[in-house]
Amino acid sequence: MGKNSKISMFDVCNYTIFALFTLACFFPFYYLFINTISNNDLSSRGLVMYFPKGFHLTNYIQVFKIPGLADATIVSIGRTVIGTVLTVAASGFLGYLFSKPTMWGRKFWYRFLIATMYFNAGLIPWFLIMLKLGMVNNFLAYIVPGIVSPFFIILVKTFIESTPISLQESAQIDGAGHMTIFWKIVMPLITPVLATIAIFSAIGQWNSIQDTVFLITDSKLFTLQFILYRYFQTATSLASLLQAGGGSVNLATIQTATSIRTTVSMVVVIPILLVYPFFQRYYVKGMMIGAVKG
Amino acid sequence: MKANPHHHVYTPVSKKRFHLGDKYQLFLMALPFLLLVFVFSYLPLYGWIYAFYDYRPALPLSQNEFVGFRWFTSLVSNEFQREEVFRVMRNTFAISTLGLLTSVLPVIFAIFLTEIKNAPFKKIVQTLTTLPNFISWVLVYSFAFMLFSVDNGFLNNLLINMNVIDQPLNVLGSDNHTWLSMTLWGVWKGLGWGAILYIAAITGIDPELYEAARVDGANRYRLMWHVTVPGIIPTFFVLLVLGIANFINSGFEQYFVFKNAINMEHIEVLDLYVYNIGIENNNFGFATAVSILKSIVSLILLFAANSMSKLVRGEGVI
C-alpha cells in the first residue's frame, strides 16, 4: 500500500510537470492565434486572454494590403522553393559523387568540403568578400551560399553507401553514364533522405533572418521574417502603415499595431505548422543518420 | 524486337571508356560545387587581410592605410576598447556557461518522459515540445512581446487581474537577469528537440538490463539511476564536448532580436558585438581583427574538446 501510493505520487508529479511544460510550449501559438481572429480593439488592450472574442477574419485580408508585405511574401516563398530545390539536388548529386571511390582525389576533396563545418573566416571577412562578389542587395545571396551543405552531403553519402552497390554496377555494365545511374537508380533509393533534407532546408530558408540582416538593405528583397522583426523595432512607423489598410472605421476590425504583429506572426508560422505533422517522423531518422560520421 | 548484332562488340568498349575517364569525370562533375565551397567558405579567409588596414570598402585595397597590428594591439592598449571587449567576453562566457549547465535538462526530460506509460499523452508532449525548435527567433520574440509587454501583455493582465501586482512589469525592457532570461528562452525553444537524441538512446538500451535489475529487486528509481542514466551518459558526453567546442559561438539571432537600448549592456555577445562594430559602425578593420581572434579561439576550443574526447572515450568528435 505504502509503495503503491508512493509510485502514484511520482506519476502525478511527472504528468503534471510535463503537462505544464507542454502547455507553456503550446500556449503562445494559441494565444497569438486567438488574438488574430478576435475584435482588434479588445486584442490591442490585451483583453483576449483565453478564448477568441468577436470573431472575424478581416486581419488576414487586411494585412496583405500593407505596403511591402505581399512582396516580402513572394521573396520568402521564392527563396524557400528555389533554395530548397537546388540544395536538395546538389546534396543528392554530390552525395552520389562522393560515394564513388574512383573519384580523382576523393579523400582530399571530401575533407575540403567537410572542413568547412568546423571553421569559418568570421562574420566581417565573410561580409567584405560577399560585398566584393556583388552579393549585397542581391537575391542570389539567399540561394547560392547555401547550395552546398556538408551536413546534408554526409547524410546522402552515408545512406548511399549503406545500399547495395550491385544495382549501380549492373547499370554501369549496360553502359549507363553517371547522370543516368544517378537519375534512374540512385535517386529512387535516396528519396527518404532527400525528403528529410528538403524539409530541413525549407524550414531553414523560411526562418532565416541573418542573411537579410547582414546583406540586404533594399526593401524589395526583405523577407517576411525581417519585416516582422522590423514591426517590433519601429512601433511609430508601424502606426503610419495603419492608414494604408484604411477604409474601415470599425474599431473591431481596424488594424492596430497588435493586430498587424500577431497576424504577420501567424502568416510566418502557419506554413511551419502545416508541414510539421508530416515531417515529424522524418526528423528522428535524419538525426540518427547524421550522428554517424561520414 | 530486333536482336542487336553489335551488342557483343559494344559492351567491352563502352565499359572500358567508362573506366578510363571515370575518375576525372566524377571530379569534373563535382568541380562546380567545389568552386562554390571555395568561394563562400575559403575565399573569406582572404578577407583576413583587411584586419591590417584601416579599411574603407569604397576604395581599392592599395589606397587604404596599412596599419599593421594596430587593431590587434588596440584590444589591449586602448582602455575603452579593453573594457568593451571584457564586457562582451563576460556576456558570452556567462550565457555559454548557463547554456552548458542547462544542457543536462534534455537528459532529465528524456529520462522522465520514458517513465510516462500513457502513449497518447507522451506523443502529445513530444509533438508540442519539439515544435518551438522549428520557429525562428523573430517569432519567439513575437511570443515574448505578446506575453510580456508592458501595456497589453498576457502576464501583466493576468497578475493585475489576480491583484498580485498593481504596476505592470516591464520584463522585456529591463536589464535584470538578462543572461538568465536568454537562457530560459533557449530552454523553452530547444528542450523538447534536445531530448530526442536521448530518448532514442534510451530506446536502444537492452531491455534485459532492466529485467535483470528488476529481478535483483531494483525499484523504479534504482532502474532510472543504475540502468537508464549509464545508458545515455555516452550521448551526453559527446554533446557536452560539442557544447564546449562551441563555447564562444553563442550565436547571433537570439540576441539580435531580443536586444534593445536597455539590455545591451548584458546581451551583447561576441557575434552581436562584431556585427555592431563592423556592419553597423563600418569599423571594418577592427571588426575583422576581432573576427579573426574569434575564429582562432574557436578552432583551438574545437581541437581541445576533441582531444579531451579522445582521452576519455578513445574517440574524437570530429
XYZ file of C-alpha atoms in Angstrom, chain A residues 3 6-8 10-11 14-16 18-19 21-22 24-29 31-32 35 43-50 86 89-90 93-94 96-98 100-104 109-113 115-116 118-133 135 144-145 147-148 172-179 181 200 203 206-210 213-214 225-226 228-229 232-233 258 261-262 264-266 268-269 272-273 276 279-280 283-284 287-288 291 293, chain B residues 11 14-15 17-19 22-27 29-30 33-48 50 55 57 59 108-110 112-113 115-118 121 123-139 141-143 145-147 151-154 157-158 161 187-188 191-193 196-197 200-201 219-221 224 242 249 252-253 256-257 259 271 274-275 278-279 283-284 287-288 291-292 294-295 298-299 302 315-318:
228
model
C 4.747 1.558 -2.004
C 4.494 6.497 -3.447
C 4.634 5.426 -7.095
C 1.392 7.128 -7.970
C 5.667 10.122 -8.643
C 3.308 9.723 -11.600
C 5.635 13.615 -13.520
C 2.436 14.007 -15.527
C 1.755 17.436 -14.050
C 5.115 17.520 -18.407
C 1.593 18.852 -18.874
C 5.750 22.463 -19.835
C 3.778 21.257 -22.854
C 3.984 26.535 -21.948
C 5.260 25.406 -25.353
C 1.860 25.431 -26.974
C 0.092 28.372 -25.336
C 1.989 31.170 -27.166
C 0.893 29.743 -30.538
C -2.611 32.972 -27.703
C -1.359 34.687 -30.855
C -5.785 37.391 -30.957
C -7.000 42.458 -28.576
C -4.872 45.602 -28.589
C -5.842 46.218 -24.971
C -4.790 42.692 -24.077
C -8.324 41.616 -23.175
C -8.372 38.487 -25.333
C -6.664 36.090 -22.984
C -8.092 32.573 -23.194
C 18.836 23.492 -55.502
C 19.595 18.446 -55.931
C 23.175 19.403 -55.042
C 24.267 14.595 -56.598
C 27.364 15.360 -54.513
C 26.432 10.232 -55.035
C 29.714 11.517 -56.499
C 31.494 11.265 -53.146
C 32.367 6.699 -55.675
C 35.826 5.569 -54.517
C 37.144 6.072 -58.061
C 36.753 9.854 -57.992
C 40.021 11.706 -58.560
C 38.016 16.967 -51.808
C 35.765 15.339 -49.257
C 37.892 16.757 -46.447
C 37.989 20.085 -48.261
C 34.209 20.061 -48.047
C 36.359 21.060 -43.033
C 34.007 23.964 -43.716
C 34.374 23.299 -38.391
C 35.854 26.677 -39.242
C 34.651 29.929 -40.584
C 36.561 33.033 -41.529
C 34.403 35.212 -39.300
C 31.474 37.481 -39.938
C 33.233 40.598 -41.190
C 35.776 38.998 -43.564
C 32.878 36.972 -44.958
C 30.754 40.104 -45.310
C 33.514 42.008 -47.132
C 34.020 39.154 -49.586
C 30.274 38.911 -50.160
C 30.311 42.650 -50.850
C 33.104 42.174 -53.408
C 31.178 39.316 -55.034
C 26.089 39.514 -53.074
C 23.857 30.392 -53.770
C 25.853 30.260 -50.494
C 23.530 25.214 -52.167
C 26.422 23.062 -50.954
C 27.243 0.559 -65.397
C 27.860 -2.681 -67.274
C 24.896 -1.850 -69.510
C 26.779 1.310 -70.423
C 24.827 3.855 -68.380
C 26.697 7.087 -67.546
C 26.815 8.680 -64.105
C 23.925 11.020 -64.869
C 22.741 5.997 -62.907
C 15.169 20.918 -43.031
C 12.428 25.390 -42.767
C 11.806 30.152 -44.413
C 13.067 31.021 -40.914
C 16.291 32.690 -41.949
C 16.824 36.303 -40.999
C 20.586 36.558 -40.538
C 20.261 41.471 -41.624
C 23.839 41.275 -42.916
C 10.849 37.283 -41.097
C 12.770 40.514 -41.483
C 8.167 41.014 -38.813
C 11.369 41.826 -36.936
C 8.731 45.090 -33.319
C 11.567 47.590 -33.642
C -1.085 44.418 -32.177
C 2.150 41.989 -35.385
C 0.088 38.969 -34.420
C 2.063 38.607 -39.621
C 3.427 36.268 -36.944
C 0.702 33.767 -37.769
C 5.019 33.311 -40.740
C 4.263 30.323 -38.533
C 5.598 25.521 -40.393
C 2.526 24.242 -38.554
C 5.134 19.843 -39.094
C 7.939 15.598 -41.193
C 7.815 14.679 -37.532
C 13.498 14.142 -38.135
C 14.427 11.465 -35.675
C 19.264 12.920 -36.748
C 20.207 9.315 -36.238
C 25.050 11.020 -35.836
C 30.203 10.132 -39.132
C 29.803 -3.814 -74.247
C 31.843 1.233 -73.593
C 32.837 -0.379 -70.320
C 35.785 4.000 -71.923
C 33.715 4.365 -68.790
C 36.584 3.301 -66.564
C 35.796 7.844 -64.926
C 37.854 9.298 -62.115
C 38.282 12.658 -63.846
C 34.697 12.663 -64.999
C 33.495 12.225 -61.430
C 35.767 15.030 -60.311
C 31.042 16.855 -62.201
C 31.816 17.801 -58.602
C 30.134 22.650 -56.431
C 33.657 22.564 -55.034
C 34.136 26.019 -56.527
C 31.104 27.230 -54.608
C 32.632 25.832 -51.422
C 35.866 27.610 -52.228
C 34.177 30.931 -52.916
C 31.862 31.009 -49.915
C 33.953 29.214 -47.286
C 37.635 29.572 -48.197
C 37.777 32.879 -50.046
C 36.552 34.800 -46.959
C 39.848 33.785 -45.337
C 41.467 36.175 -47.804
C 39.351 38.848 -46.114
C 41.589 38.479 -43.048
C 41.557 43.709 -44.012
C 39.672 49.597 -44.479
C 35.156 49.238 -48.895
C 38.460 52.368 -52.026
C 16.280 14.768 -17.353
C 13.429 15.440 -19.772
C 14.146 12.221 -21.682
C 11.278 11.269 -17.007
C 9.365 11.139 -20.288
C 8.602 6.925 -17.231
C 5.320 8.072 -18.753
C 3.447 4.976 -19.865
C 0.395 6.639 -21.385
C -0.039 11.708 -23.636
C 3.019 11.615 -28.093
C 1.319 14.958 -27.432
C 4.121 16.050 -25.102
C 6.785 15.167 -27.651
C 4.969 16.795 -30.561
C 4.243 20.073 -28.834
C 7.553 20.468 -27.007
C 9.552 19.894 -30.202
C 7.556 22.447 -32.156
C 9.342 25.581 -30.784
C 12.620 24.316 -32.256
C 11.262 24.888 -35.746
C 10.221 28.505 -35.417
C 12.509 31.474 -35.909
C 13.839 33.656 -33.106
C 11.839 36.538 -34.543
C 8.727 34.551 -33.848
C 10.349 37.438 -29.806
C 6.838 37.954 -31.107
C 5.588 35.493 -28.480
C 6.291 40.544 -26.799
C 2.666 39.412 -26.718
C 3.038 37.617 -23.421
C 0.818 47.761 -21.878
C -1.155 44.765 -23.038
C 0.898 41.668 -22.315
C -0.739 38.494 -21.084
C -3.011 41.440 -17.340
C -3.083 38.136 -15.519
C -6.415 40.746 -12.519
C 15.495 26.123 -22.943
C 11.917 26.821 -23.996
C 14.398 21.375 -24.647
C 11.981 19.059 -26.455
C 14.216 18.852 -29.503
C 15.078 13.455 -28.906
C 18.588 12.037 -29.138
C 16.466 7.421 -28.939
C 19.441 6.401 -26.786
C 12.693 -0.268 -7.755
C 11.750 2.381 -10.301
C 14.247 4.979 -9.063
C 16.368 5.025 -13.683
C 30.454 19.736 -28.821
C 29.865 30.671 -30.684
C 23.598 35.831 -33.137
C 19.911 35.699 -33.947
C 19.875 40.322 -32.165
C 16.087 40.086 -31.859
C 18.437 43.353 -27.839
C 28.797 37.820 -32.546
C 31.237 42.136 -34.175
C 28.084 42.937 -36.119
C 31.556 46.116 -38.315
C 28.327 46.370 -40.238
C 34.790 49.900 -38.442
C 35.770 47.015 -40.711
C 35.840 44.100 -36.588
C 37.900 41.844 -38.858
C 36.515 38.064 -36.132
C 39.947 36.519 -36.703
C 37.263 34.548 -32.525
C 37.811 32.075 -35.364
C 37.003 28.681 -31.659
C 39.288 26.339 -33.614
C 37.356 22.500 -31.040
C 37.266 8.532 -29.923
C 37.117 12.068 -31.225
C 34.040 14.090 -32.126
C 35.216 15.456 -35.462
